Coordinates of C-alpha atoms in Angstrom, one line a residue:
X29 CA 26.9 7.9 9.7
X30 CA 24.8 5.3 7.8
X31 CA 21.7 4.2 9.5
X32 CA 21.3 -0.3 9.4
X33 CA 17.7 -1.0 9.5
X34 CA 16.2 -4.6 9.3
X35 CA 12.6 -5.0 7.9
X36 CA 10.5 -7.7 8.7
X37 CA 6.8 -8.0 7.4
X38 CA 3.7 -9.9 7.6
X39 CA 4.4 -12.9 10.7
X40 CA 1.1 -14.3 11.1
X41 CA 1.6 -15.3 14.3
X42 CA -1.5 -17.7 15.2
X43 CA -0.6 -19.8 18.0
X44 CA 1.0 -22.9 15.3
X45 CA 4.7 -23.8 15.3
X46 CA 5.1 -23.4 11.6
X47 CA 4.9 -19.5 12.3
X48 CA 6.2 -19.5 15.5
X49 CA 9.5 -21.1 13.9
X50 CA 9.6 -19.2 10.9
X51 CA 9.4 -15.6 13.2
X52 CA 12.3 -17.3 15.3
X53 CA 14.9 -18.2 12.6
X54 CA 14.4 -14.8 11.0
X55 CA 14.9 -12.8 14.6
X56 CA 17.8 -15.4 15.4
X57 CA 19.7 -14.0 12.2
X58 CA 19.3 -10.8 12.7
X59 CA 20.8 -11.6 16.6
X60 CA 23.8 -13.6 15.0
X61 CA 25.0 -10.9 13.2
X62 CA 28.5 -9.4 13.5
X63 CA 27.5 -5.8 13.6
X64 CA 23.9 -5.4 15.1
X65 CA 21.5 -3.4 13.4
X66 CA 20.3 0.2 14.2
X67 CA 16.7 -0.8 14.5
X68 CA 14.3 -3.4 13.3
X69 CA 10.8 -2.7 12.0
X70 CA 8.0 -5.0 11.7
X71 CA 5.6 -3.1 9.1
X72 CA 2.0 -5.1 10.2
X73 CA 0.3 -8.2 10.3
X74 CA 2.3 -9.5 13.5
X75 CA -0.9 -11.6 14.5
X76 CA -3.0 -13.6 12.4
X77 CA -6.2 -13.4 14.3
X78 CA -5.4 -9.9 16.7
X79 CA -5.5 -12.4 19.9
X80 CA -3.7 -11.0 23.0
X81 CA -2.1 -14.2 23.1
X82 CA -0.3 -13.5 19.8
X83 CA 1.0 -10.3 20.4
X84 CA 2.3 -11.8 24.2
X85 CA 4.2 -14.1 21.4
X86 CA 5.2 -11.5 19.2
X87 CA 6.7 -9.4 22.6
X88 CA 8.7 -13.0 23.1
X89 CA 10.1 -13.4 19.6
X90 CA 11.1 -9.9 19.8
X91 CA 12.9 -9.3 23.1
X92 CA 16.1 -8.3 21.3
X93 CA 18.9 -6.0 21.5
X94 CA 18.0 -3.5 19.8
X95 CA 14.9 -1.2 19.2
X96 CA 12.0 -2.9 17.4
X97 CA 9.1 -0.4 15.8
X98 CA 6.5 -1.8 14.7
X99 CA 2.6 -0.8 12.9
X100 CA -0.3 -2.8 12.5
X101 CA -1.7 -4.4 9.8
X102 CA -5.2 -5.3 8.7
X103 CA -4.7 -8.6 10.5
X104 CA -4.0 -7.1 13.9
X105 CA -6.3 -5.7 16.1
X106 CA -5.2 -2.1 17.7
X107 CA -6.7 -2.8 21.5
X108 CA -4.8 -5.9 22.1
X109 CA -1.8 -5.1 20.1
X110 CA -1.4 -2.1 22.2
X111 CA -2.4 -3.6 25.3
X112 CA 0.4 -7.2 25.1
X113 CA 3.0 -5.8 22.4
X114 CA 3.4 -2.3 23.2
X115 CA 2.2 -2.6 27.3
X116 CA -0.1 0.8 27.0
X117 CA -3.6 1.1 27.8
X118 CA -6.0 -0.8 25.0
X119 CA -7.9 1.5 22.4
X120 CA -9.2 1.9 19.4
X121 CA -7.5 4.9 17.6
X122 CA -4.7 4.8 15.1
X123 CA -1.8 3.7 16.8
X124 CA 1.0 6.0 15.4
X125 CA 4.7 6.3 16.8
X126 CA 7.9 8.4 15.9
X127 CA 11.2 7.0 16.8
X128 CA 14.4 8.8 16.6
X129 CA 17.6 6.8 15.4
X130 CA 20.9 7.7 14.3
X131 CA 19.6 11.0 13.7
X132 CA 16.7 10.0 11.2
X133 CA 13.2 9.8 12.1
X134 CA 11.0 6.7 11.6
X135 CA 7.4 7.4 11.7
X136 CA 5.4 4.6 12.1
X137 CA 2.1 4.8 10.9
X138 CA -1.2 2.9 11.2
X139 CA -3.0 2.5 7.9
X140 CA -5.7 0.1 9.3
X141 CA -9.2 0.4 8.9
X142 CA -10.6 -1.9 11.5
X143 CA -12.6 -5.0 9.8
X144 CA -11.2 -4.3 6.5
X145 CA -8.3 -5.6 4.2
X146 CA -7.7 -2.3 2.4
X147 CA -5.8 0.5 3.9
X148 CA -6.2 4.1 4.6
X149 CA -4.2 7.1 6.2
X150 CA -7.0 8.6 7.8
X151 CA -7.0 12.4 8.5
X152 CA -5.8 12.2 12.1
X153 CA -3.3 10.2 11.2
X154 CA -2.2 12.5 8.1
X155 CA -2.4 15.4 10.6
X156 CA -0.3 13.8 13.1
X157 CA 2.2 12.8 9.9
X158 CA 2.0 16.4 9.1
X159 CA 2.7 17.8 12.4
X160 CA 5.4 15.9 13.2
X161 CA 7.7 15.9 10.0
X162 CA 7.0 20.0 10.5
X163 CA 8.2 19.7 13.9
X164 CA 11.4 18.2 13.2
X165 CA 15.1 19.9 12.9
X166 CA 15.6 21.2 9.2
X167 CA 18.7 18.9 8.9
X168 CA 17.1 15.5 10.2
X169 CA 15.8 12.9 7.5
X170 CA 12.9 11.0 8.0
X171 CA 11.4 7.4 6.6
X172 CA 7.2 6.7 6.8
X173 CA 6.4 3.3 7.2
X174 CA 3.2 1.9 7.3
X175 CA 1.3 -1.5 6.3
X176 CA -0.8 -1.2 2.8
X177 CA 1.4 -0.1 -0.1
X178 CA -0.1 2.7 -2.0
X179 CA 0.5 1.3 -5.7
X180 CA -0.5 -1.4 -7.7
X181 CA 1.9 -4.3 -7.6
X182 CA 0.5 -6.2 -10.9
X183 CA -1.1 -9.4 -8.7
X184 CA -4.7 -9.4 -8.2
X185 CA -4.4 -9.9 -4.2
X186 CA -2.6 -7.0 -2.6
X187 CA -4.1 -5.1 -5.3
X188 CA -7.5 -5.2 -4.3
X189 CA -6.8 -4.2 -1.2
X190 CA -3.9 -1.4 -1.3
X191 CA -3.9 2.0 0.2
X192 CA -7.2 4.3 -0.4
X193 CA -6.9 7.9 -1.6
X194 CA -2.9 7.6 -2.5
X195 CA -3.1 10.9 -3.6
X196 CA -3.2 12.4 0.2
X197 CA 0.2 11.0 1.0
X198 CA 1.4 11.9 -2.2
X199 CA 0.7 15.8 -1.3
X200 CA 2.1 15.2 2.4
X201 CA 5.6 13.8 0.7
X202 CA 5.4 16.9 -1.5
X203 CA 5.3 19.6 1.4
X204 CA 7.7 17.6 3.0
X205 CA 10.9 16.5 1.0
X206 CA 12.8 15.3 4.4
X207 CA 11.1 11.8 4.0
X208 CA 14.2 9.6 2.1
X209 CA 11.6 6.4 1.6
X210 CA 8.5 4.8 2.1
X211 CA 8.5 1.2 3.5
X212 CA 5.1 -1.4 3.8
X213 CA 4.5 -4.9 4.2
X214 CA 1.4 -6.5 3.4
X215 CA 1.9 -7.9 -0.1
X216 CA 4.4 -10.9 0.9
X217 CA 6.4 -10.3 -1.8
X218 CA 10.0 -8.6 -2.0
X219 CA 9.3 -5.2 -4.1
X220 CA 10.9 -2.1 -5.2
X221 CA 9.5 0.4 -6.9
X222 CA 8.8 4.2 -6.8
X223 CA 6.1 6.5 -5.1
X224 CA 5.5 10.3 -5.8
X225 CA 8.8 10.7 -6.5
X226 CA 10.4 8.5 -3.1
X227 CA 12.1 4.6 -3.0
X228 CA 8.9 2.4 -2.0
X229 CA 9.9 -0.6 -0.5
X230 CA 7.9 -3.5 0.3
X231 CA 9.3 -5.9 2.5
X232 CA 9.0 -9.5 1.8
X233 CA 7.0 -11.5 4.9
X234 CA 8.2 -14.0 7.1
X235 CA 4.7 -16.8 6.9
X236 CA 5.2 -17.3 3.2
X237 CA 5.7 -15.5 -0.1
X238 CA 3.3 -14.5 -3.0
X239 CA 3.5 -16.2 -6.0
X240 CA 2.9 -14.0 -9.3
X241 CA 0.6 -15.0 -11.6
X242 CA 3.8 -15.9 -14.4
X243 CA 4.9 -17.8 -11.7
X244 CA 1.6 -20.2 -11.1
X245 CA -1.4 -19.8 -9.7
X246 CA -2.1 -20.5 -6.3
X247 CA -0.6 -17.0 -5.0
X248 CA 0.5 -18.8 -1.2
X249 CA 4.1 -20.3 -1.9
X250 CA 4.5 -21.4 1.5
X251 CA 7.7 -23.4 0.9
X252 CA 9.8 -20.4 0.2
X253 CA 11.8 -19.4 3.4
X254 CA 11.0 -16.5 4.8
X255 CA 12.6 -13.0 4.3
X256 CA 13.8 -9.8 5.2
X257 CA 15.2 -6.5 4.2
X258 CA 18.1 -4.7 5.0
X259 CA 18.1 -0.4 4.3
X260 CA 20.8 1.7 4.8
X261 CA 20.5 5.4 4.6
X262 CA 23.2 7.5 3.7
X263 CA 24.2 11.1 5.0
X264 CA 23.0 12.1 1.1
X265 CA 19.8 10.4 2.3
X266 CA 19.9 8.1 -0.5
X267 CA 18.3 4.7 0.9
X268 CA 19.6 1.4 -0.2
X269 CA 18.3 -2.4 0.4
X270 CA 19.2 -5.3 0.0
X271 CA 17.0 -8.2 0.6
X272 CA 17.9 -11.8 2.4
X273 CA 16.2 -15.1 2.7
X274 CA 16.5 -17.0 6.1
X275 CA 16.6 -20.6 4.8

């Protein structure tokens, strides 16, 4: 059986009807279509300013069908966003989740360091990454998604504020060769490229797209529609995506 993902990134939902109706038209496609995804994952940044109000927005947009798993980004804030998006009690540890679909395991990861722009699996995070891929079947695949990507990208932004220490989750994906792909957000652009030896994907975000520096210089291009990826992961754990714009 394949496994259908949708991944969104990076809403920026701030209370304004520019982001509002961007996150809409995006979750209104994925509704519309004639065989519903699997699951749809929202790698970070789903408020703009970590307001309980957003994420009581956010819960709106995505009341859908079909499971939505989500992580935070450097942009959200972990009491409220577990408190109005994921209805649990508000705190301030790394908010980490595993979902089982179609037989493949999602881990969703918090790379957040509260305050900050730049990313980092901390160690209880890594231990609970470690734990849990150790604890799974022998036979079931699993994908790690989390908000930073661990890699340069060649634009000065998401650059200067990627994932920290790289090198840790490089040795986790070496002790544990289950994990098909890595998926982020955080970089508003579409991306594909490769991580200690894994697919990294980087989905493209729904408030606007980078622009990269061949393409001009102010980095917000905020008239390109917003965006989405589509990852399909085959019983030879081979993950494939192709990428959509919502216009």
């Amino acid at each position: 059986m394949t496994l259908l993902l949708a991944h969104i990134s990076d809403l920026h939902l701030d209370g304004y009807e520019r982001s509002t109706r961007r996150a809409v038209r995006v979750v209104e496609h994925l509704r519309a279509l004639p065989r519903p995804v699997d699951a749809l994952l929202v790698t970070g940044d789903i408020a703009d300013h970590g307001e309980e109000s957003e994420y009581e927005e956010a819960a709106r947009i995505l009341d859908v069908p079909f499971p939505v798993l989500s992580c935070p980004g450097n942009h959200d804030a972990r009491p409220a966003y577990r408190k109005a998006l994921l209805g649990a009690p508000a705190g301030d540890g790394p908010v980490n989740t595993v979902h089982h679909i179609g037989g493949t395991a999602v881990l969703m990861c918090d790379s957040t360091i509260p305050g900050r722009d730049e990313g980092l699996l901390d160690a209880e995070t890594l231990a609970w990454m470690d734990a849990t891929l150790s604890g799974l079947p022998r036979d079931t695949p699993a994908l790690i998604a989390f908000h930073q990507p661990p890699v340069e990208l060649h634009h000065p932004l998401p650059d200067s504020c990627r994932l920290q220490r790289p090198e840790e989750l490089a040795a986790l994906l070496e002790a544990h060769p289950r994990v098909a792909a890595v998926l982020t957000g955080h970089a508003h652009t579409a991306a594909a490229t490769t991580f200690a030896g894994r697919p990294l994907i980087v989905a493209p975000a729904v408030t606007w797209t980078l622009r990269m520096p061949w393409e001009g210089e102010n980095p917000a291009d905020r008239d390109q529609p917003p965006g989405l990826a589509f990852h399909l992961l085959g019983d030879d754990r081979r993950l494939t995506t192709h990428y959509r714009v919502v216009p």
